[in-house]
Short mmCIF file of C-alpha atoms and ligand atoms in Angstrom, two decimals:
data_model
loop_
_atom_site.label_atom_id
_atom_site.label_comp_id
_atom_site.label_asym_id
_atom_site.label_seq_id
_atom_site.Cartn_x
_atom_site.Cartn_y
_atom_site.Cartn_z
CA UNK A 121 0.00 0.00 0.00
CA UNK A 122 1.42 3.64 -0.56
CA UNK A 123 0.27 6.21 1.43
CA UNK A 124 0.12 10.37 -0.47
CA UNK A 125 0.10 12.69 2.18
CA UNK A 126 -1.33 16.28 1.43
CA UNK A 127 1.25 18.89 0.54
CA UNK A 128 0.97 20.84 3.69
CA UNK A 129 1.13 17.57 5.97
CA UNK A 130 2.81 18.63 8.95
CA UNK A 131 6.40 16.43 10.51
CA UNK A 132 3.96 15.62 13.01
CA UNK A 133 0.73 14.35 11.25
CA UNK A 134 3.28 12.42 9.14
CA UNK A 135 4.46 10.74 11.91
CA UNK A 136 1.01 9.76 13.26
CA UNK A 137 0.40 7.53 10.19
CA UNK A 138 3.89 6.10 10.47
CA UNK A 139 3.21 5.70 13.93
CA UNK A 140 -0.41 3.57 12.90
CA UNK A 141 0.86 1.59 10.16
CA UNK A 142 4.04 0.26 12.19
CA UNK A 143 0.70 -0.49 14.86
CA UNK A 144 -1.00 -2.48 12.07
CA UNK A 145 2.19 -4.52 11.83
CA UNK A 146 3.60 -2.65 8.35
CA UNK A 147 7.10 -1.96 7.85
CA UNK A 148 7.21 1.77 6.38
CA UNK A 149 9.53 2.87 3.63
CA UNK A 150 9.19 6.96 3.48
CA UNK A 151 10.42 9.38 0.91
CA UNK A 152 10.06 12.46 2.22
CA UNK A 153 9.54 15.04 -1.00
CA UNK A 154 10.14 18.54 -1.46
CA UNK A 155 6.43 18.92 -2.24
CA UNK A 156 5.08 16.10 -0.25
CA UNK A 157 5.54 12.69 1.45
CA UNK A 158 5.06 9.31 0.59
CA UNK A 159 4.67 6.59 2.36
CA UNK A 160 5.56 2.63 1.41
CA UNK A 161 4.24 0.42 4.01
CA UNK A 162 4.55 -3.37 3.54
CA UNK A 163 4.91 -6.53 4.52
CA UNK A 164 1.81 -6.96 6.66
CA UNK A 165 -0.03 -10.33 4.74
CA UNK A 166 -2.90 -10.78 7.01
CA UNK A 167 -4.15 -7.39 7.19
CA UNK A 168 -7.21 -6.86 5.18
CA UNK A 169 -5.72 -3.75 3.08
CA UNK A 170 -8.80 -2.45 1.89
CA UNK A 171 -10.38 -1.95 5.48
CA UNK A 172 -6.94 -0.55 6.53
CA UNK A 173 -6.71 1.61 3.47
CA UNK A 174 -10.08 3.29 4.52
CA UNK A 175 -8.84 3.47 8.24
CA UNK A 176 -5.53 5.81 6.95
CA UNK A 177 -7.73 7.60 4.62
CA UNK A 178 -9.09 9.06 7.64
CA UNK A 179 -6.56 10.35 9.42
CA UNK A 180 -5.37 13.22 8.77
CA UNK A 181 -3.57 14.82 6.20
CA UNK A 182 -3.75 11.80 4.07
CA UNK A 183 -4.69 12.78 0.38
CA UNK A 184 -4.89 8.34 -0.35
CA UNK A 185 -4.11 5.26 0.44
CA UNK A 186 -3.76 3.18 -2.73
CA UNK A 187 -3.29 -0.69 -3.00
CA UNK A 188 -0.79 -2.48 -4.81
CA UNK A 189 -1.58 -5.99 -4.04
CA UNK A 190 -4.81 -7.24 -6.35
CA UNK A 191 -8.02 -7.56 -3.72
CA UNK A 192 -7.67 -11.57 -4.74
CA UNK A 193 -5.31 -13.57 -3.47
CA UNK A 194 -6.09 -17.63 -4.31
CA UNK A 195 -7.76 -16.52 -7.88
CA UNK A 196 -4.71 -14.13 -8.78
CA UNK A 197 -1.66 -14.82 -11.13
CA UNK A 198 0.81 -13.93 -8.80
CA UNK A 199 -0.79 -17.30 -6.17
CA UNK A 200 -0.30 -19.42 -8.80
CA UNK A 201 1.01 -18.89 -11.92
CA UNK A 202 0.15 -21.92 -13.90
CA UNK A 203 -3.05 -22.57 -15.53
CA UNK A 204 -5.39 -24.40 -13.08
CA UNK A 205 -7.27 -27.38 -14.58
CA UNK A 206 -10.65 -28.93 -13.63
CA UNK A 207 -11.52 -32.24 -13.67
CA UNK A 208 -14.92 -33.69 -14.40
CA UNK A 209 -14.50 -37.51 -14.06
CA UNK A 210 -12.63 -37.67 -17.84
CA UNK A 211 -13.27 -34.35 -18.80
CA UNK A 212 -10.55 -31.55 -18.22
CA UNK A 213 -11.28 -27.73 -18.44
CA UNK A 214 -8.34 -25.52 -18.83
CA UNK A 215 -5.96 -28.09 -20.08
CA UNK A 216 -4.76 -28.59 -23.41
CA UNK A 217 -8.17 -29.56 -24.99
CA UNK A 218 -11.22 -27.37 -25.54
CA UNK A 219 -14.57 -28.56 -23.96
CA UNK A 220 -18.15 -28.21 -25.55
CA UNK A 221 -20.50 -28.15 -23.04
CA UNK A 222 -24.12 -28.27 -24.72
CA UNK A 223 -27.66 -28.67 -24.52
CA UNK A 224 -30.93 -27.07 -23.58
CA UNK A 225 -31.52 -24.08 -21.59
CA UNK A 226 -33.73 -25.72 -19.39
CA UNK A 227 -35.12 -29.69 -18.97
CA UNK A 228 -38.88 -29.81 -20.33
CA UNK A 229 -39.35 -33.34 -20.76
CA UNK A 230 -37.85 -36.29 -21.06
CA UNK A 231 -37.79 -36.39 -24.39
CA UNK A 232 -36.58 -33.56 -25.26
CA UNK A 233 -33.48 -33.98 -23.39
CA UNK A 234 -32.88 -37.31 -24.35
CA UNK A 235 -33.31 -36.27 -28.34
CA UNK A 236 -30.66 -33.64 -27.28
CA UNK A 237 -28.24 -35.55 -24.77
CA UNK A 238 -27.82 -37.81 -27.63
CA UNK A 239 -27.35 -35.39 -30.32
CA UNK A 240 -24.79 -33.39 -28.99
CA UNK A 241 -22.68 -36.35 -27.82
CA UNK A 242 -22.98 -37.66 -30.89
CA UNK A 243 -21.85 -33.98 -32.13
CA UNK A 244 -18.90 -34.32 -29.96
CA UNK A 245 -19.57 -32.28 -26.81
CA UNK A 246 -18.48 -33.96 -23.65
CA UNK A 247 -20.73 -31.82 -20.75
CA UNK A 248 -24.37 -31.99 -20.86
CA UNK A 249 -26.35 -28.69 -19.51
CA UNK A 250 -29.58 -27.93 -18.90
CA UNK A 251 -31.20 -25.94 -15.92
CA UNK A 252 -33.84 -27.57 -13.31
CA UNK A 253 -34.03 -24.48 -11.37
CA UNK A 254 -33.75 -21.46 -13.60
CA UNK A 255 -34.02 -17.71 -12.49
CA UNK A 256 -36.16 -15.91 -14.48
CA UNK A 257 -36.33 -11.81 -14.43
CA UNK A 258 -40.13 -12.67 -14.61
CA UNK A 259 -42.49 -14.52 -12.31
CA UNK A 260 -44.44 -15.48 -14.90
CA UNK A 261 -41.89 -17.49 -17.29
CA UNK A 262 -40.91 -21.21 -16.81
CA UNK A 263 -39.79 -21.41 -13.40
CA UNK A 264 -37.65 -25.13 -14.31
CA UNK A 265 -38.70 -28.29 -13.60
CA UNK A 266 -37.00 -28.57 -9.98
CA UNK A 267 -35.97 -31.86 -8.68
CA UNK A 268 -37.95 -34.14 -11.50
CA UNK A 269 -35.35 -31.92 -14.13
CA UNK A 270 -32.02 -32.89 -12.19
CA UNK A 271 -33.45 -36.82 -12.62
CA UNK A 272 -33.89 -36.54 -15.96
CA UNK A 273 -30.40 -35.13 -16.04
CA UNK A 274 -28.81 -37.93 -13.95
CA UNK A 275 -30.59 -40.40 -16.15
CA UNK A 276 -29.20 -38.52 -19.49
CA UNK A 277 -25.46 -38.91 -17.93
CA UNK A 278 -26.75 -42.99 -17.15
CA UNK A 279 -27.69 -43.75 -21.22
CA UNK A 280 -24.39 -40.90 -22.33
CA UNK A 281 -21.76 -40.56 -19.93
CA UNK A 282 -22.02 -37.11 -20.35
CA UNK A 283 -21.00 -35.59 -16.99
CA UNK A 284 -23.98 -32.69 -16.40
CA UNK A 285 -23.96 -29.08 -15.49
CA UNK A 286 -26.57 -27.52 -14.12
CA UNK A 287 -27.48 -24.26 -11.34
CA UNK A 288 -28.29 -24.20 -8.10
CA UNK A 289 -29.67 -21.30 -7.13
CA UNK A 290 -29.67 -20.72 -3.16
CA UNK A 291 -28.54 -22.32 -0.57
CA UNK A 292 -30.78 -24.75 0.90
CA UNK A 293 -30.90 -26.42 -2.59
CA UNK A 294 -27.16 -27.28 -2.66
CA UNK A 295 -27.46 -30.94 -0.94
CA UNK A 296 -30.09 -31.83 -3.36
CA UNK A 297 -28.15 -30.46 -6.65
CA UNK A 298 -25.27 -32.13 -5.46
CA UNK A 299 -26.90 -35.48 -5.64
CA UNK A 300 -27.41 -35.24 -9.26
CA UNK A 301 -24.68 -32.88 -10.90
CA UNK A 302 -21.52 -32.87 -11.98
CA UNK A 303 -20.52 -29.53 -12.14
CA UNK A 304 -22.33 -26.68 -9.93
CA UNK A 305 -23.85 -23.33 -11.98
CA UNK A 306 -24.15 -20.21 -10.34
CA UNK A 307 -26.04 -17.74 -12.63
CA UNK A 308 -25.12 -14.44 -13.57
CA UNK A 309 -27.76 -13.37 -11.24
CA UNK A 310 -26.39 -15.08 -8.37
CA UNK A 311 -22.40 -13.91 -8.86
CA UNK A 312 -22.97 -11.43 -5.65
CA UNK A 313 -24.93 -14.07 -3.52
CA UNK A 314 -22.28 -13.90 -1.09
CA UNK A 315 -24.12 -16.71 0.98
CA UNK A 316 -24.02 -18.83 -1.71
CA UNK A 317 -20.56 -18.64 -2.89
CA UNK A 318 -18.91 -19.62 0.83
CA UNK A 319 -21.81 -22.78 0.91
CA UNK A 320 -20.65 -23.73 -2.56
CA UNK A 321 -16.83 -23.11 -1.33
CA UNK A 322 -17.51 -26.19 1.59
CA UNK A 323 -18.47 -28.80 -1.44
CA UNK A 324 -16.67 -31.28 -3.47
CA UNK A 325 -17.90 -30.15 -6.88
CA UNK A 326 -16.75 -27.80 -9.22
CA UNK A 327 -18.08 -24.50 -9.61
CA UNK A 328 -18.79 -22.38 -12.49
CA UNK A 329 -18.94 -19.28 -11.92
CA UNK A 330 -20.52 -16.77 -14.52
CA UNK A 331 -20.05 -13.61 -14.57
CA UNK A 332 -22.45 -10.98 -13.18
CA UNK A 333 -24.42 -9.02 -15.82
CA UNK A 334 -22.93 -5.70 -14.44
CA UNK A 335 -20.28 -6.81 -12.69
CA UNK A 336 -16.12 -5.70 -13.26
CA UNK A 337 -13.52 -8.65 -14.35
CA UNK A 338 -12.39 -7.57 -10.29
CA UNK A 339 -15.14 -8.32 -9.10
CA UNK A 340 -16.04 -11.71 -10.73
CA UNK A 341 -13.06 -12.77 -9.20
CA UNK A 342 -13.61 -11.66 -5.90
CA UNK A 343 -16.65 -13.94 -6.27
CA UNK A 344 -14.56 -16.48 -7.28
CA UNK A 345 -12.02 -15.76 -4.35
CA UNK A 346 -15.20 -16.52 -2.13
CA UNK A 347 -15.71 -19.89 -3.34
CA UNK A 348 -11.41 -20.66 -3.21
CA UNK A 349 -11.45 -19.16 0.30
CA UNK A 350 -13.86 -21.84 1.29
CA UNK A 351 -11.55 -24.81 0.24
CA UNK A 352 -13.14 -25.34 -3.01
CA UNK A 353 -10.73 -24.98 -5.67
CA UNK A 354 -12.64 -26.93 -8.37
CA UNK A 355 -13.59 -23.22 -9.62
CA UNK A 356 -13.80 -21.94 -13.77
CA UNK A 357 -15.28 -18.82 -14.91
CA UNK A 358 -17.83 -18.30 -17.46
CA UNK A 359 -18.30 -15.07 -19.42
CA UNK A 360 -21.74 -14.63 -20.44
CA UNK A 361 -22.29 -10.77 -21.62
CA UNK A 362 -22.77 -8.01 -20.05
CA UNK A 363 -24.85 -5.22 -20.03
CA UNK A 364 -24.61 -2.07 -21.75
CA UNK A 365 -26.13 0.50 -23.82
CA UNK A 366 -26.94 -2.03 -27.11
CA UNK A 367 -30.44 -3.64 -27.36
CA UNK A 368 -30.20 -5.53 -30.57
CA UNK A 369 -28.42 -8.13 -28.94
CA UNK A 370 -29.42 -9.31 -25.38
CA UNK A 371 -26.14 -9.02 -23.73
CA UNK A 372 -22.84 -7.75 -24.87
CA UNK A 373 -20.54 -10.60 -24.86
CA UNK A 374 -17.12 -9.59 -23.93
CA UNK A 375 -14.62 -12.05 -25.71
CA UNK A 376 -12.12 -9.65 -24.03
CA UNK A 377 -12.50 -11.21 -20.65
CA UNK A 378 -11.25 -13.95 -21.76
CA UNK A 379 -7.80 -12.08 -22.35
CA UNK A 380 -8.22 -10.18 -19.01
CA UNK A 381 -8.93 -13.14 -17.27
CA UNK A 382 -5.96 -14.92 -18.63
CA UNK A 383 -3.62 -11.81 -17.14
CA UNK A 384 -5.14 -11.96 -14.35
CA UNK A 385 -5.97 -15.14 -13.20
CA UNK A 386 -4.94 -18.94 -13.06
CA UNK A 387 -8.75 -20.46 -13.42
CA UNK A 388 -10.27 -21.75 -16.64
CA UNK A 389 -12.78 -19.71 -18.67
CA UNK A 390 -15.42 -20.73 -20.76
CA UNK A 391 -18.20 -18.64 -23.18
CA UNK A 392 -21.37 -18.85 -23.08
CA UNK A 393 -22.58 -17.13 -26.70
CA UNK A 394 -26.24 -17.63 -26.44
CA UNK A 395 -26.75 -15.77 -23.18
CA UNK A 396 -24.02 -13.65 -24.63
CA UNK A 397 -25.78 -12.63 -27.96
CA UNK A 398 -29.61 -14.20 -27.70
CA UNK A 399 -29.75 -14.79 -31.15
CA UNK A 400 -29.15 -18.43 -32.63
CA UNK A 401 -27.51 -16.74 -36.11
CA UNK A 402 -25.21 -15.11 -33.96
CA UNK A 403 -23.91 -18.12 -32.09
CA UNK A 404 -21.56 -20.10 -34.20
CA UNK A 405 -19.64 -17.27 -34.87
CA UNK A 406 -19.21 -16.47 -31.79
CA UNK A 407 -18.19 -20.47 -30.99
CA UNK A 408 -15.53 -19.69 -33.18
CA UNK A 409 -14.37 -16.32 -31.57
CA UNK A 410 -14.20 -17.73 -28.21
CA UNK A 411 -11.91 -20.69 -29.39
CA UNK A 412 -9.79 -19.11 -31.22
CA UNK A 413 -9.42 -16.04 -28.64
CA UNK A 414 -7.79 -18.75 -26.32
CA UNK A 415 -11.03 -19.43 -23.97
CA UNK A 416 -11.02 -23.29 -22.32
CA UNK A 417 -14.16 -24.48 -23.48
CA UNK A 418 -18.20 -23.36 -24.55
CA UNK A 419 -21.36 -23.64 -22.82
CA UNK A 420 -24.31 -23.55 -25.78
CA UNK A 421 -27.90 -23.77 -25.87
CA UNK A 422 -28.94 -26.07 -28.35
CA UNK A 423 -32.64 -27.49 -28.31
CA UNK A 424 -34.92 -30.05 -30.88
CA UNK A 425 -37.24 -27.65 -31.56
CA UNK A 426 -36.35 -23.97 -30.46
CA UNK A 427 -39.83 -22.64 -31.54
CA UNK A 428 -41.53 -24.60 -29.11
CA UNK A 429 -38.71 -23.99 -26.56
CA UNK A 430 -39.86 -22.74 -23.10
CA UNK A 431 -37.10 -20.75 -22.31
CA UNK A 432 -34.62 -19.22 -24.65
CA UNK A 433 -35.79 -20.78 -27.70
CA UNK A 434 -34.40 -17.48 -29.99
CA UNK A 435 -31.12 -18.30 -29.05
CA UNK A 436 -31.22 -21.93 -29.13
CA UNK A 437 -28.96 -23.12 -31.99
CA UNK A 438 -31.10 -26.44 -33.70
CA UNK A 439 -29.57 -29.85 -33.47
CA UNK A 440 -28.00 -29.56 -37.50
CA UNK A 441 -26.64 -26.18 -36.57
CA UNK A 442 -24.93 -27.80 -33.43
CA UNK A 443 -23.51 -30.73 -35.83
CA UNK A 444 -22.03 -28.06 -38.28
CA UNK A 445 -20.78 -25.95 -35.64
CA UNK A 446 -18.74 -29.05 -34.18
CA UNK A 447 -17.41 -29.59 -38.06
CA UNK A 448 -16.34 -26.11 -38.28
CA UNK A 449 -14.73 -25.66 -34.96
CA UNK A 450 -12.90 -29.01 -35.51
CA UNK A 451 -11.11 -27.45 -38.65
CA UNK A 452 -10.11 -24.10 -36.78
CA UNK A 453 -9.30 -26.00 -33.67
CA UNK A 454 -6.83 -28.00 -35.94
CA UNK A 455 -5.70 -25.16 -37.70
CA UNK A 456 -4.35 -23.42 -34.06
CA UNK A 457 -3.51 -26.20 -32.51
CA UNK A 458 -6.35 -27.32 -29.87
CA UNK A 459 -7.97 -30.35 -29.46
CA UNK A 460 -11.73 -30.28 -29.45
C1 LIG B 172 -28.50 -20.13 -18.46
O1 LIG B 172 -27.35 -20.61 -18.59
O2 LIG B 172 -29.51 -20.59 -19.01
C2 LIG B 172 -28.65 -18.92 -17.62
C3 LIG B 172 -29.79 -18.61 -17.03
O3 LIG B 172 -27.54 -18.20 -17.57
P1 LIG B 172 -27.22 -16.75 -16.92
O4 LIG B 172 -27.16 -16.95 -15.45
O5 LIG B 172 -25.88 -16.42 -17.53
O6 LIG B 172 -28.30 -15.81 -17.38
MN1 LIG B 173 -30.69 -19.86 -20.96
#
């Protein structure tokens, strides 16, 4: 942390905020200026900086306090430097291979998950997903099909072996989830459920976290620092669009995350293009984007019949669009080097 002091800071005021930060267990480095002072102070790990920060804000004569160290420890760089992997039973995000994770928005029936399951297997993808509980912005839409959509999920990965993804949304649902997924979901809506993200950091499932609709690259991984902090390390990002000022598409999908979050951080990151866009003609391209932009893997809505979809359906790529995107991305993937 360095510490401005205001150009008329008198010896003595300066010497108060020494005097504090050598209290708060920091080691102080001063360069006292011509103009003004300014103050090093390190080497004081368990101190939570930002609360500190405030505290020398306050006293006075101080003009700032600003931090140095990132406000994440366990999801930074600088904690680990090498790519973290995940590992679903056979299935490894953030390794050398890029993952397709695929299906409906949401389980309506049986068969329609089935038909799908076993189309985008056959298509190549190796993660099934499809919601049971699914947050809606309105009360009235298709609220999921709770507990009887997580069986028909388990009983997908049964006839596939396709491990399954799928969101829990609060708390007291996180036993039951668990019994039946693979891989945990928290929803953009759900990336500052604070509660949430330290009961998901006790389990031994991995996360994925998507990013909040309005939320900084910072603070997506202060989420994710949440879930780490708990002892969960099983943790990979997933950026789904954000908001801004556009309306033709439904979110603004920021394939530039996926750079920032490869500066910043160790954890995988996947793209989710049909939250990202919400339209289906947008999708494959944006398959393609995310691969070749260095992401670790896709999560895409794809559905039998996305007219009669009940949630998502104009962003729901069909089952032949799915089969040609997996034909496509095979011949870029080979072109750069991945494995699909
Ligand atoms: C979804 O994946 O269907 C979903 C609801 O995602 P998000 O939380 O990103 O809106
Ligand atoms: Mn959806």
């Amino acid at each position: 942390m360095i510490i401005v002091m205001q150009a008329e800071a008198t010896a003595a005021q300066i010497s108060e905020v020494e005097g504090a930060l050598q209290t708060w267990g920091y080691e102080i480095h001063p360069i006292y200026g011509v103009e003004r002072t300014v103050i090093a102070a390190v080497g004081a790990p368990t101190q939570d900086e930002a609360r500190v920060s405030e505290q020398v804000e306050s006293l006075p004569a101080v003009e700032r306090a600003v931090l140095i160290l990132k406000p994440y420890r366990f999801a930074s760089k600088e904690y680990r430097p090498e790519k973290s992997v995940v590992k679903v039973g056979d299935v490894v995000i953030g390794g050398e291979g890029f993952v397709m994770m695929a299906g409906p928005c949401t389980v309506e029936s049986e068969e329609q998950l089935m038909e799908t399951a076993r189309a985008v297997k056959a298509a190549g993808a190796t993660v099934l997903r499809g919601g049971a509980y699914k947050p809606s912005t309105s009360p009235y839409s298709f609220q999921g099909m709770g507990e009887d959509g997580l069986k028909l999920l388990a009983q997908a990965r049964e006839e596939t072996g396709l491990p399954v993804i799928t969101e829990v949304m609060h708390v007291g649902n996180i036993d039951l989830v668990c019994k039946y997924a693979d891989i945990l979901q928290i929803g953009t809506r759900n990336m500052q459920n604070y509660d949430l993200l330290i009961e998901v950091g006790k389990v031994k499932k991995p996360v994925m976290l998507k990013r909040g609709m309005s939320s900084k690259i910072e603070e997506w991984l202060q989420a994710a620092e949440y879930i780490i902090k708990g002892g969960n390390e099983a943790v990979m990002l997933c950026e789904r669009g954000v908001r801004t000022f556009e309306t033709y598409t439904r979110n603004t999908l920021d394939i530039s995350a996926v750079l920032a979050v490869r500066e910043l951080s160790h954890l995988p990151i996947v793209v989710d293009p049909s939250q990202g866009t919400g339209k289906s003609s947008m999708v494959p391209a944006m398959c393609k984007a995310a691969l070749v932009v260095g992401a670790d893997g896709l999560l895409v809505e794809v559905h039998p019949n996305p007219e009669k979809a009940l949630k998502d359906g104009a962003q729901s790529i069909t089952i032949p669009a799915f089969q040609t995107l997996m034909q496509e991305m095979a011949v870029i993937a080979s072109a750069i080097g991945k494995k699909l």
